[in-house]
Amino acid sequence: MEVPDQRLPAATFEDLAMPLFDQLYNFAHWLTQDTAEAEDLVQETYAKALRGFPSFQLGTNFRAWMYRILRNSFLSSRTGLKATVILDAEEQEDALPKETTTPESLLLEQANREMVQQALGEVPAHHREILLLFEVEEMSYQEISETLVIPIGTVMSRLSRARKALRSVLQQKLAGGRHGM
Amino acid sequence: MACEEWGSKLDLYLDGELPAAEASALGLHLRSCSACASDALERVQFKRSVQIAGRRYAPSAQLRDKIAKDSAPAPLVGLRWWRWAAVAALALIVAAGALYTSLGRENAQRQRLYSELADLHVATLASVAPVDVVSSDRHTVKPWFQGRIPFTFNLPELQGSEFSLVGGRVAYVQQSAGAHLIFQVRQHKISVFIFPERGAEMPSLATGPVNQLSFNVESWTRNGLRYFVIGDASPDDIRALSKLLRSAG
């Protein structure tokens, strides 16, 4: 029987980490909402990950590990400290206006990337974060659970609330756009 | 199940997180219910819109270059384990050389053998193909030595232990052919040398554990064969592997 190579030499950090670079930067920019801060955050993330790589457990999720480092770095940054309360906010039933018409149907008529981007920027940080991890980074519930260090049940409820919040913001924007016409 | 109940599971279904049986049932329902199918389509559009909008920010080429440069293995940081081992061997050889002058002749002879074994251990790990027979199966490795060395030996059953067999090769110490087996425990590679004991050529060595310049060594004689277990693993690991080898007879 051939013996699989169980070693994870330091040289492979680059191989594993660089393919995540674009998406980590995108995520960092959404978190910080600032180009310079996003660049600093990504650099800090890679530096920490490289230092901690020898202790990375083979067989565990490298992507979730990188995102967790990035998120923790963000939370310990000045901007992140302000957001900590928001990111780690207790799950509460959002007081959202009742949906009358579905924003989805309006989006079908009026797909507007900029509007969705604006709306994403306006939803609470913990909602934006989970929407990005799921819809953009295409993480599974399990991966998100590992990244955010929250139970899967919380992932499900938070994601559901995040969608509801985004729909609500979009709905208001679409309604405002119509009134403005 | 009513449409309202299915609706509560629609996001899970579209997220690919609904259990297979329920997903199959909901898929069937969507094919027969235009209202739910329309709802599903809208949600898919919504997800797609978020996905497109979320991919907004692209890093600069300068940042990419910097991160790539910083992430690339440094001349020493990125060295593979066998090169680290080669560096350790160099240190060992230098230190062994220094020791030679200060120890007595017999002791020096012993040290020379240990050094030779340590060199073999490190040089083997440093090579591109450390072993000639690559297998974790003792029933593959042991027969491979037939006709290559003038004796036979037994290998222990490793199942249930922390150790695994990496493979083996023929090694020569003081013009004597022997078996060189490599075992792995976690990230450590351990060499096991087995040579026929020929008193005149093989200096007398204390049986039991020895620490040689950060390498741990254990040696014993059995049935006319001398065993050496050497590596940078902990004394406990060296001892545990030695015990397994002894139990194999």
Tab-separated table of C-alpha atoms in Angstrom:
chain	number	residue	atom	x	y	z
A	1	MET	CA	0.000	0.000	0.000
A	2	GLU	CA	1.388	3.390	-0.908
A	3	VAL	CA	1.898	5.677	2.030
A	4	PRO	CA	0.165	9.007	1.567
A	5	ASP	CA	2.246	12.010	2.407
A	6	GLN	CA	0.827	13.240	5.693
A	7	ARG	CA	3.196	16.146	5.949
A	8	LEU	CA	2.144	19.670	5.228
A	9	PRO	CA	5.400	21.455	4.563
A	10	ALA	CA	5.710	25.194	5.016
A	11	ALA	CA	6.120	25.667	1.281
A	12	THR	CA	2.507	24.731	0.725
A	13	PHE	CA	1.215	27.727	2.658
A	14	GLU	CA	1.565	29.799	-0.459
A	15	ASP	CA	-0.197	27.127	-2.510
A	16	LEU	CA	-3.115	26.993	-0.088
A	17	ALA	CA	-3.376	30.647	0.855
A	18	MET	CA	-2.844	32.575	-2.374
A	19	PRO	CA	-5.918	31.161	-4.174
A	20	LEU	CA	-7.988	32.701	-1.350
A	21	PHE	CA	-6.430	36.113	-1.763
A	22	ASP	CA	-9.088	37.774	-3.960
A	23	GLN	CA	-12.010	36.575	-1.911
A	24	LEU	CA	-10.339	37.394	1.404
A	25	TYR	CA	-9.658	40.892	0.180
A	26	ASN	CA	-13.250	41.294	-0.979
A	27	PHE	CA	-14.490	40.095	2.404
A	28	ALA	CA	-12.036	42.372	4.229
A	29	HIS	CA	-13.209	45.372	2.225
A	30	TRP	CA	-16.835	44.628	2.998
A	31	LEU	CA	-15.962	44.369	6.693
A	32	THR	CA	-13.839	47.490	6.914
A	33	GLN	CA	-15.588	49.530	4.221
A	34	ASP	CA	-12.226	51.110	3.500
A	35	THR	CA	-9.500	50.268	0.967
A	36	ALA	CA	-6.469	51.056	3.128
A	37	GLU	CA	-7.906	49.224	6.135
A	38	ALA	CA	-8.807	46.253	3.973
A	39	GLU	CA	-5.263	46.071	2.652
A	40	ASP	CA	-3.827	46.249	6.166
A	41	LEU	CA	-6.263	43.615	7.346
A	42	VAL	CA	-5.387	41.206	4.552
A	43	GLN	CA	-1.665	41.693	5.142
A	44	GLU	CA	-2.098	41.108	8.847
A	45	THR	CA	-4.174	38.008	8.154
A	46	TYR	CA	-1.545	36.472	5.895
A	47	ALA	CA	1.270	37.330	8.290
A	48	LYS	CA	-0.571	35.725	11.220
A	49	ALA	CA	-1.587	32.713	9.166
A	50	LEU	CA	1.982	32.141	7.973
A	51	ARG	CA	3.255	32.306	11.531
A	52	GLY	CA	0.551	29.977	12.765
A	53	PHE	CA	0.738	27.605	9.810
A	54	PRO	CA	2.994	25.042	11.507
A	55	SER	CA	0.247	24.528	14.061
A	56	PHE	CA	-2.504	24.265	11.445
A	57	GLN	CA	-4.130	20.872	11.762
A	58	LEU	CA	-4.064	18.910	8.555
A	59	GLY	CA	-7.529	17.720	7.677
A	60	THR	CA	-9.276	20.736	9.102
A	61	ASN	CA	-10.758	23.447	6.913
A	62	PHE	CA	-8.010	25.767	5.746
A	63	ARG	CA	-10.405	28.293	4.206
A	64	ALA	CA	-12.460	28.557	7.389
A	65	TRP	CA	-9.195	28.919	9.314
A	66	MET	CA	-8.072	31.835	7.135
A	67	TYR	CA	-11.426	33.585	7.361
A	68	ARG	CA	-11.428	33.108	11.124
A	69	ILE	CA	-8.003	34.739	11.371
A	70	LEU	CA	-9.144	37.611	9.188
A	71	ARG	CA	-12.308	38.114	11.180
A	72	ASN	CA	-10.508	37.952	14.519
A	73	SER	CA	-7.919	40.418	13.249
A	74	PHE	CA	-10.700	42.714	12.169
A	75	LEU	CA	-12.450	42.455	15.513
A	76	SER	CA	-9.268	43.395	17.334
A	77	SER	CA	-8.645	46.382	15.059
A	78	ARG	CA	-9.863	49.845	15.891
A	79	THR	CA	-12.638	49.671	13.338
A	80	GLY	CA	-13.440	46.153	14.365
A	81	LEU	CA	-13.706	47.027	18.029
A	82	LYS	CA	-16.480	49.414	17.142
A	83	ALA	CA	-18.142	46.658	15.178
A	84	THR	CA	-17.627	43.949	17.774
A	85	VAL	CA	-20.872	44.622	19.494
A	86	ILE	CA	-22.647	44.500	16.176
A	87	LEU	CA	-20.884	41.411	14.836
A	88	ASP	CA	-21.343	39.478	18.009
A	89	ALA	CA	-24.739	40.896	18.780
A	90	GLU	CA	-27.235	38.624	20.393
A	91	GLU	CA	-29.687	37.284	17.900
A	92	GLN	CA	-32.839	39.297	18.251
A	93	GLU	CA	-35.991	39.255	16.314
A	94	ASP	CA	-35.484	42.103	13.913
A	95	ALA	CA	-38.205	44.673	13.891
A	96	LEU	CA	-38.545	44.687	10.164
A	97	PRO	CA	-41.453	46.066	8.243
A	98	LYS	CA	-43.815	43.479	6.914
A	99	GLU	CA	-43.163	42.626	3.338
A	100	THR	CA	-45.971	43.560	1.071
A	101	THR	CA	-44.432	42.918	-2.280
A	102	THR	CA	-41.398	40.703	-2.588
A	103	PRO	CA	-38.219	42.564	-3.481
A	104	GLU	CA	-37.269	39.521	-5.522
A	105	SER	CA	-40.024	40.181	-7.998
A	106	LEU	CA	-38.998	43.809	-8.208
A	107	LEU	CA	-35.431	42.768	-8.709
A	108	LEU	CA	-36.511	40.653	-11.603
A	109	GLU	CA	-37.852	43.782	-13.209
A	110	GLN	CA	-35.174	46.116	-11.969
A	111	ALA	CA	-31.994	44.222	-11.388
A	112	ASN	CA	-29.609	46.759	-10.070
A	113	ARG	CA	-26.248	45.662	-8.850
A	114	GLU	CA	-25.419	49.012	-7.358
A	115	MET	CA	-28.609	49.044	-5.372
A	116	VAL	CA	-27.928	45.601	-3.943
A	117	GLN	CA	-24.391	46.682	-3.124
A	118	GLN	CA	-25.689	49.743	-1.331
A	119	ALA	CA	-28.192	47.624	0.512
A	120	LEU	CA	-25.487	45.164	1.521
A	121	GLY	CA	-23.489	48.060	2.898
A	122	GLU	CA	-26.467	49.218	4.929
A	123	VAL	CA	-27.531	46.008	6.627
A	124	PRO	CA	-26.019	45.350	10.069
A	125	ALA	CA	-22.450	44.041	9.919
A	126	HIS	CA	-23.301	40.591	11.250
A	127	HIS	CA	-25.951	40.225	8.576
A	128	ARG	CA	-23.649	41.441	5.818
A	129	GLU	CA	-20.942	39.107	7.010
A	130	ILE	CA	-23.046	35.966	6.920
A	131	LEU	CA	-24.620	36.852	3.579
A	132	LEU	CA	-21.168	37.286	2.060
A	133	LEU	CA	-19.855	34.057	3.517
A	134	PHE	CA	-22.802	32.085	2.219
A	135	GLU	CA	-23.786	33.683	-1.061
A	136	VAL	CA	-20.453	35.069	-2.243
A	137	GLU	CA	-17.903	32.758	-0.687
A	138	GLU	CA	-20.287	29.834	-1.099
A	139	MET	CA	-19.467	28.380	2.271
A	140	SER	CA	-21.667	25.638	3.688
A	141	TYR	CA	-23.500	26.124	6.967
A	142	GLN	CA	-20.832	23.937	8.573
A	143	GLU	CA	-17.969	26.075	7.239
A	144	ILE	CA	-19.679	29.247	8.422
A	145	SER	CA	-20.181	27.635	11.799
A	146	GLU	CA	-16.436	26.942	11.959
A	147	THR	CA	-15.493	30.391	10.710
A	148	LEU	CA	-17.727	32.394	13.007
A	149	VAL	CA	-17.487	29.864	15.834
A	150	ILE	CA	-21.229	29.684	16.266
A	151	PRO	CA	-23.599	26.703	16.248
A	152	ILE	CA	-25.179	25.654	12.940
A	153	GLY	CA	-28.603	26.548	14.322
A	154	THR	CA	-27.377	30.113	14.812
A	155	VAL	CA	-25.988	30.119	11.269
A	156	MET	CA	-29.426	29.191	9.938
A	157	SER	CA	-31.336	31.724	11.978
A	158	ARG	CA	-28.807	34.491	11.377
A	159	LEU	CA	-28.778	33.853	7.644
A	160	SER	CA	-32.544	33.875	7.529
A	161	ARG	CA	-32.659	37.195	9.386
A	162	ALA	CA	-29.922	38.603	7.198
A	163	ARG	CA	-31.924	37.831	4.063
A	164	LYS	CA	-34.980	39.349	5.597
A	165	ALA	CA	-33.023	42.476	6.522
A	166	LEU	CA	-31.562	42.814	3.052
A	167	ARG	CA	-34.957	42.361	1.424
A	168	SER	CA	-36.314	45.030	3.707
A	169	VAL	CA	-33.591	47.527	2.806
A	170	LEU	CA	-34.057	46.770	-0.877
A	171	GLN	CA	-37.773	47.151	-0.547
A	172	GLN	CA	-37.337	50.586	0.999
A	173	LYS	CA	-34.906	51.590	-1.716
A	174	LEU	CA	-37.199	50.417	-4.463
A	175	ALA	CA	-40.150	52.159	-2.843
A	176	GLY	CA	-38.106	55.338	-2.437
A	177	GLY	CA	-37.052	55.163	-6.050
A	178	ARG	CA	-40.641	54.939	-7.151
A	179	HIS	CA	-41.763	57.823	-4.958
A	180	GLY	CA	-38.903	59.880	-6.311
A	181	MET	CA	-40.021	59.327	-9.853
B	1	MET	CA	-47.525	18.968	3.352
B	2	ALA	CA	-49.037	22.415	2.775
B	3	CYS	CA	-47.312	25.059	0.676
B	4	GLU	CA	-46.726	27.162	3.782
B	5	GLU	CA	-44.742	24.373	5.402
B	6	TRP	CA	-42.738	23.791	2.261
B	7	GLY	CA	-42.094	27.507	2.066
B	8	SER	CA	-40.384	27.448	5.450
B	9	LYS	CA	-37.937	24.916	4.058
B	10	LEU	CA	-37.377	26.592	0.730
B	11	ASP	CA	-34.249	28.527	1.735
B	12	LEU	CA	-32.673	25.387	3.160
B	13	TYR	CA	-33.535	23.582	-0.065
B	14	LEU	CA	-32.031	26.282	-2.264
B	15	ASP	CA	-28.997	26.502	0.016
B	16	GLY	CA	-28.405	22.803	-0.529
B	17	GLU	CA	-28.726	22.153	3.185
B	18	LEU	CA	-32.021	20.250	3.310
B	19	PRO	CA	-31.675	16.525	4.042
B	20	ALA	CA	-31.826	14.422	0.874
B	21	ALA	CA	-35.210	12.841	1.561
B	22	GLU	CA	-36.901	16.170	2.231
B	23	ALA	CA	-35.105	17.807	-0.671
B	24	SER	CA	-36.421	15.113	-2.967
B	25	ALA	CA	-39.959	15.568	-1.682
B	26	LEU	CA	-39.765	19.332	-1.995
B	27	GLY	CA	-38.364	18.993	-5.512
B	28	LEU	CA	-41.400	16.919	-6.454
B	29	HIS	CA	-43.699	19.486	-4.894
B	30	LEU	CA	-42.062	22.312	-6.843
B	31	ARG	CA	-42.727	20.477	-10.070
B	32	SER	CA	-46.430	20.328	-9.332
B	33	CYS	CA	-46.991	23.670	-7.554
B	34	SER	CA	-46.587	26.767	-9.681
B	35	ALA	CA	-46.904	29.162	-6.690
B	36	CYS	CA	-44.033	27.531	-4.791
B	37	ALA	CA	-41.993	27.195	-7.997
B	38	SER	CA	-42.438	30.910	-8.616
B	39	ASP	CA	-41.385	31.663	-5.022
B	40	ALA	CA	-38.332	29.457	-5.458
B	41	LEU	CA	-37.396	31.200	-8.695
B	42	GLU	CA	-37.593	34.613	-7.036
B	43	ARG	CA	-35.406	33.451	-4.171
B	44	VAL	CA	-32.864	32.061	-6.600
B	45	GLN	CA	-32.809	35.424	-8.363
B	46	PHE	CA	-32.329	37.130	-5.031
B	47	LYS	CA	-29.438	34.872	-4.097
B	48	ARG	CA	-27.894	35.450	-7.490
B	49	SER	CA	-28.223	39.226	-7.103
B	50	VAL	CA	-26.465	39.111	-3.734
B	51	GLN	CA	-23.773	36.897	-5.166
B	52	ILE	CA	-23.080	39.299	-8.033
B	53	ALA	CA	-23.265	42.398	-5.866
B	54	GLY	CA	-21.087	40.865	-3.183
B	55	ARG	CA	-18.181	40.378	-5.550
B	56	ARG	CA	-17.355	44.006	-5.499
B	57	TYR	CA	-13.812	44.688	-4.386
B	58	ALA	CA	-10.652	43.627	-6.137
B	59	PRO	CA	-7.200	43.939	-4.599
B	60	SER	CA	-4.468	45.927	-6.252
B	61	ALA	CA	-1.674	44.189	-8.108
B	62	GLN	CA	0.823	45.712	-5.674
B	63	LEU	CA	-0.919	44.178	-2.690
B	64	ARG	CA	-1.106	40.829	-4.444
B	65	ASP	CA	2.627	40.944	-5.209
B	66	LYS	CA	3.480	41.899	-1.658
B	67	ILE	CA	1.352	39.182	-0.088
B	68	ALA	CA	2.660	36.578	-2.541
B	69	LYS	CA	6.217	37.604	-1.771
B	70	ASP	CA	5.612	37.510	1.977
B	71	SER	CA	3.860	34.146	1.720
B	72	ALA	CA	6.565	32.515	-0.350
B	73	PRO	CA	8.852	30.269	1.634
B	74	ALA	CA	11.913	32.058	2.914
B	75	PRO	CA	15.239	30.394	2.185
B	76	LEU	CA	15.182	28.584	5.479
B	77	VAL	CA	11.577	28.878	6.598
B	78	GLY	CA	10.339	26.988	3.580
B	79	LEU	CA	12.842	24.171	3.712
B	80	ARG	CA	11.317	20.800	3.764
B	81	TRP	CA	11.751	18.583	6.754
B	82	TRP	CA	14.592	16.570	5.247
B	83	ARG	CA	16.560	19.726	4.609
B	84	TRP	CA	16.008	20.750	8.183
B	85	ALA	CA	17.216	17.320	9.040
B	86	ALA	CA	20.273	17.863	6.850
B	87	VAL	CA	21.014	21.064	8.754
B	88	ALA	CA	20.598	19.147	11.996
B	89	ALA	CA	22.958	16.484	10.630
B	90	LEU	CA	25.584	19.071	9.843
B	91	ALA	CA	25.321	20.371	13.395
B	92	LEU	CA	25.489	16.807	14.620
B	93	ILE	CA	28.603	16.040	12.593
B	94	VAL	CA	30.337	19.195	13.781
B	95	ALA	CA	29.377	18.508	17.380
B	96	ALA	CA	30.328	14.857	17.028
B	97	GLY	CA	33.717	15.917	15.716
B	98	ALA	CA	34.240	18.154	18.733
B	99	LEU	CA	33.231	15.359	21.043
B	100	TYR	CA	35.717	12.981	19.469
B	101	THR	CA	38.684	14.888	20.760
B	102	SER	CA	37.436	14.981	24.311
B	103	LEU	CA	36.283	11.443	24.780
B	104	GLY	CA	38.277	8.332	25.267
B	105	ARG	CA	39.081	6.006	22.419
B	106	GLU	CA	36.340	3.504	23.180
B	107	ASN	CA	33.865	6.206	23.769
B	108	ALA	CA	34.933	7.853	20.540
B	109	GLN	CA	34.449	4.607	18.682
B	110	ARG	CA	30.938	4.406	20.077
B	111	GLN	CA	30.304	7.985	19.158
B	112	ARG	CA	31.548	7.317	15.666
B	113	LEU	CA	29.026	4.562	15.226
B	114	TYR	CA	26.235	6.712	16.570
B	115	SER	CA	27.344	9.521	14.309
B	116	GLU	CA	27.465	7.188	11.367
B	117	LEU	CA	23.959	6.011	12.130
B	118	ALA	CA	22.773	9.560	12.657
B	119	ASP	CA	24.345	10.531	9.330
B	120	LEU	CA	22.626	7.643	7.635
B	121	HIS	CA	19.342	8.599	9.247
B	122	VAL	CA	19.572	12.223	8.191
B	123	ALA	CA	21.087	11.612	4.775
B	124	THR	CA	18.323	9.145	4.003
B	125	LEU	CA	15.626	11.555	5.021
B	126	ALA	CA	17.343	14.264	2.998
B	127	SER	CA	17.292	12.227	-0.185
B	128	VAL	CA	14.576	12.625	-2.790
B	129	ALA	CA	13.658	8.952	-2.463
B	130	PRO	CA	14.344	8.087	1.182
B	131	VAL	CA	13.270	4.470	0.869
B	132	ASP	CA	13.545	1.877	-1.886
B	133	VAL	CA	10.468	-0.032	-0.830
B	134	VAL	CA	7.644	2.354	-0.082
B	135	SER	CA	4.946	0.640	1.864
B	136	SER	CA	3.243	0.697	5.210
B	137	ASP	CA	2.599	-3.021	4.943
B	138	ARG	CA	5.143	-5.074	6.856
B	139	HIS	CA	4.301	-8.055	4.651
B	140	THR	CA	5.547	-6.063	1.684
B	141	VAL	CA	8.582	-4.505	3.305
B	142	LYS	CA	10.051	-7.576	4.969
B	143	PRO	CA	10.045	-9.799	1.849
B	144	TRP	CA	11.640	-6.980	-0.134
B	145	PHE	CA	14.856	-7.539	1.842
B	146	GLN	CA	15.092	-11.188	0.783
B	147	GLY	CA	18.319	-11.658	-1.169
B	148	ARG	CA	19.460	-8.150	-0.338
B	149	ILE	CA	20.738	-8.715	3.187
B	150	PRO	CA	22.222	-11.874	4.709
B	151	PHE	CA	19.662	-12.288	7.484
B	152	THR	CA	15.965	-11.943	8.157
B	153	PHE	CA	14.001	-10.178	10.853
B	154	ASN	CA	10.441	-9.683	12.030
B	155	LEU	CA	8.398	-6.518	11.987
B	156	PRO	CA	5.664	-5.750	14.509
B	157	GLU	CA	1.987	-5.228	13.878
B	158	LEU	CA	1.499	-1.460	14.107
B	159	GLN	CA	-2.263	-1.317	13.901
B	160	GLY	CA	-3.637	0.466	16.914
B	161	SER	CA	-0.332	2.152	17.633
B	162	GLU	CA	0.739	5.682	16.784
B	163	PHE	CA	3.443	4.391	14.497
B	164	SER	CA	3.325	3.717	10.814
B	165	LEU	CA	5.854	2.095	8.561
B	166	VAL	CA	7.093	4.296	5.732
B	167	GLY	CA	9.371	1.811	3.990
B	168	GLY	CA	12.854	0.453	3.916
B	169	ARG	CA	16.199	0.307	2.165
B	170	VAL	CA	19.507	-1.461	2.447
B	171	ALA	CA	22.117	0.387	4.482
B	172	TYR	CA	25.811	-0.190	5.039
B	173	VAL	CA	27.660	0.461	8.283
B	174	GLN	CA	31.307	-0.463	8.557
B	175	GLN	CA	31.142	-2.560	5.408
B	176	SER	CA	28.202	-4.481	6.776
B	177	ALA	CA	24.872	-4.637	4.945
B	178	GLY	CA	21.789	-4.213	7.045
B	179	ALA	CA	18.156	-3.199	6.966
B	180	HIS	CA	17.198	0.440	7.341
B	181	LEU	CA	13.520	0.907	8.102
B	182	ILE	CA	11.770	4.206	8.480
B	183	PHE	CA	8.808	4.623	10.754
B	184	GLN	CA	6.682	7.669	11.352
B	185	VAL	CA	5.062	8.917	14.515
B	186	ARG	CA	3.134	12.137	14.028
B	187	GLN	CA	5.579	14.438	12.207
B	188	HIS	CA	8.699	12.548	13.283
B	189	LYS	CA	10.573	10.052	11.192
B	190	ILE	CA	12.446	7.364	13.094
B	191	SER	CA	15.119	5.130	11.620
B	192	VAL	CA	15.506	1.532	12.679
B	193	PHE	CA	18.759	-0.120	11.685
B	194	ILE	CA	19.226	-3.848	11.946
B	195	PHE	CA	22.710	-5.319	11.465
B	196	PRO	CA	24.237	-8.668	12.214
B	197	GLU	CA	26.195	-8.393	15.433
B	198	ARG	CA	29.865	-9.035	14.765
B	199	GLY	CA	31.688	-8.095	17.922
B	200	ALA	CA	35.016	-7.247	16.328
B	201	GLU	CA	33.604	-4.763	13.875
B	202	MET	CA	30.649	-3.501	15.840
B	203	PRO	CA	31.776	-1.716	18.991
B	204	SER	CA	30.099	-2.677	22.211
B	205	LEU	CA	27.177	-0.447	22.903
B	206	ALA	CA	25.155	-0.036	25.990
B	207	THR	CA	21.772	-1.616	25.646
B	208	GLY	CA	18.980	0.802	26.313
B	209	PRO	CA	18.239	4.443	25.618
B	210	VAL	CA	20.943	6.982	24.879
B	211	ASN	CA	20.640	10.624	24.045
B	212	GLN	CA	22.989	11.658	21.308
B	213	LEU	CA	23.056	15.354	20.601
B	214	SER	CA	19.320	15.768	20.491
B	215	PHE	CA	18.776	12.455	18.728
B	216	ASN	CA	17.367	9.743	20.924
B	217	VAL	CA	18.785	6.322	20.382
B	218	GLU	CA	17.907	2.924	21.723
B	219	SER	CA	19.890	-0.174	20.948
B	220	TRP	CA	19.728	-3.841	21.848
B	221	THR	CA	20.863	-7.210	20.625
B	222	ARG	CA	18.601	-10.115	19.895
B	223	ASN	CA	19.166	-13.390	18.067
B	224	GLY	CA	22.527	-12.255	16.729
B	225	LEU	CA	21.135	-9.009	15.385
B	226	ARG	CA	21.772	-5.542	16.719
B	227	TYR	CA	18.925	-3.079	16.539
B	228	PHE	CA	19.296	0.678	16.604
B	229	VAL	CA	16.313	2.995	16.870
B	230	ILE	CA	17.263	6.606	16.258
B	231	GLY	CA	15.382	9.797	15.626
B	232	ASP	CA	14.436	13.198	16.920
B	233	ALA	CA	11.180	11.875	18.373
B	234	SER	CA	10.752	11.932	22.140
B	235	PRO	CA	12.466	9.284	24.305
B	236	ASP	CA	9.002	7.880	25.033
B	237	ASP	CA	8.310	7.421	21.321
B	238	ILE	CA	11.694	5.809	20.746
B	239	ARG	CA	11.089	3.530	23.698
B	240	ALA	CA	7.566	2.635	22.533
B	241	LEU	CA	8.767	1.747	19.035
B	242	SER	CA	11.636	-0.272	20.488
B	243	LYS	CA	9.178	-2.173	22.619
B	244	LEU	CA	7.041	-2.977	19.583
B	245	LEU	CA	10.104	-4.181	17.666
B	246	ARG	CA	11.230	-6.319	20.565
B	247	SER	CA	7.787	-7.856	20.800
B	248	ALA	CA	8.021	-8.907	17.139
B	249	GLY	CA	10.923	-11.186	18.061
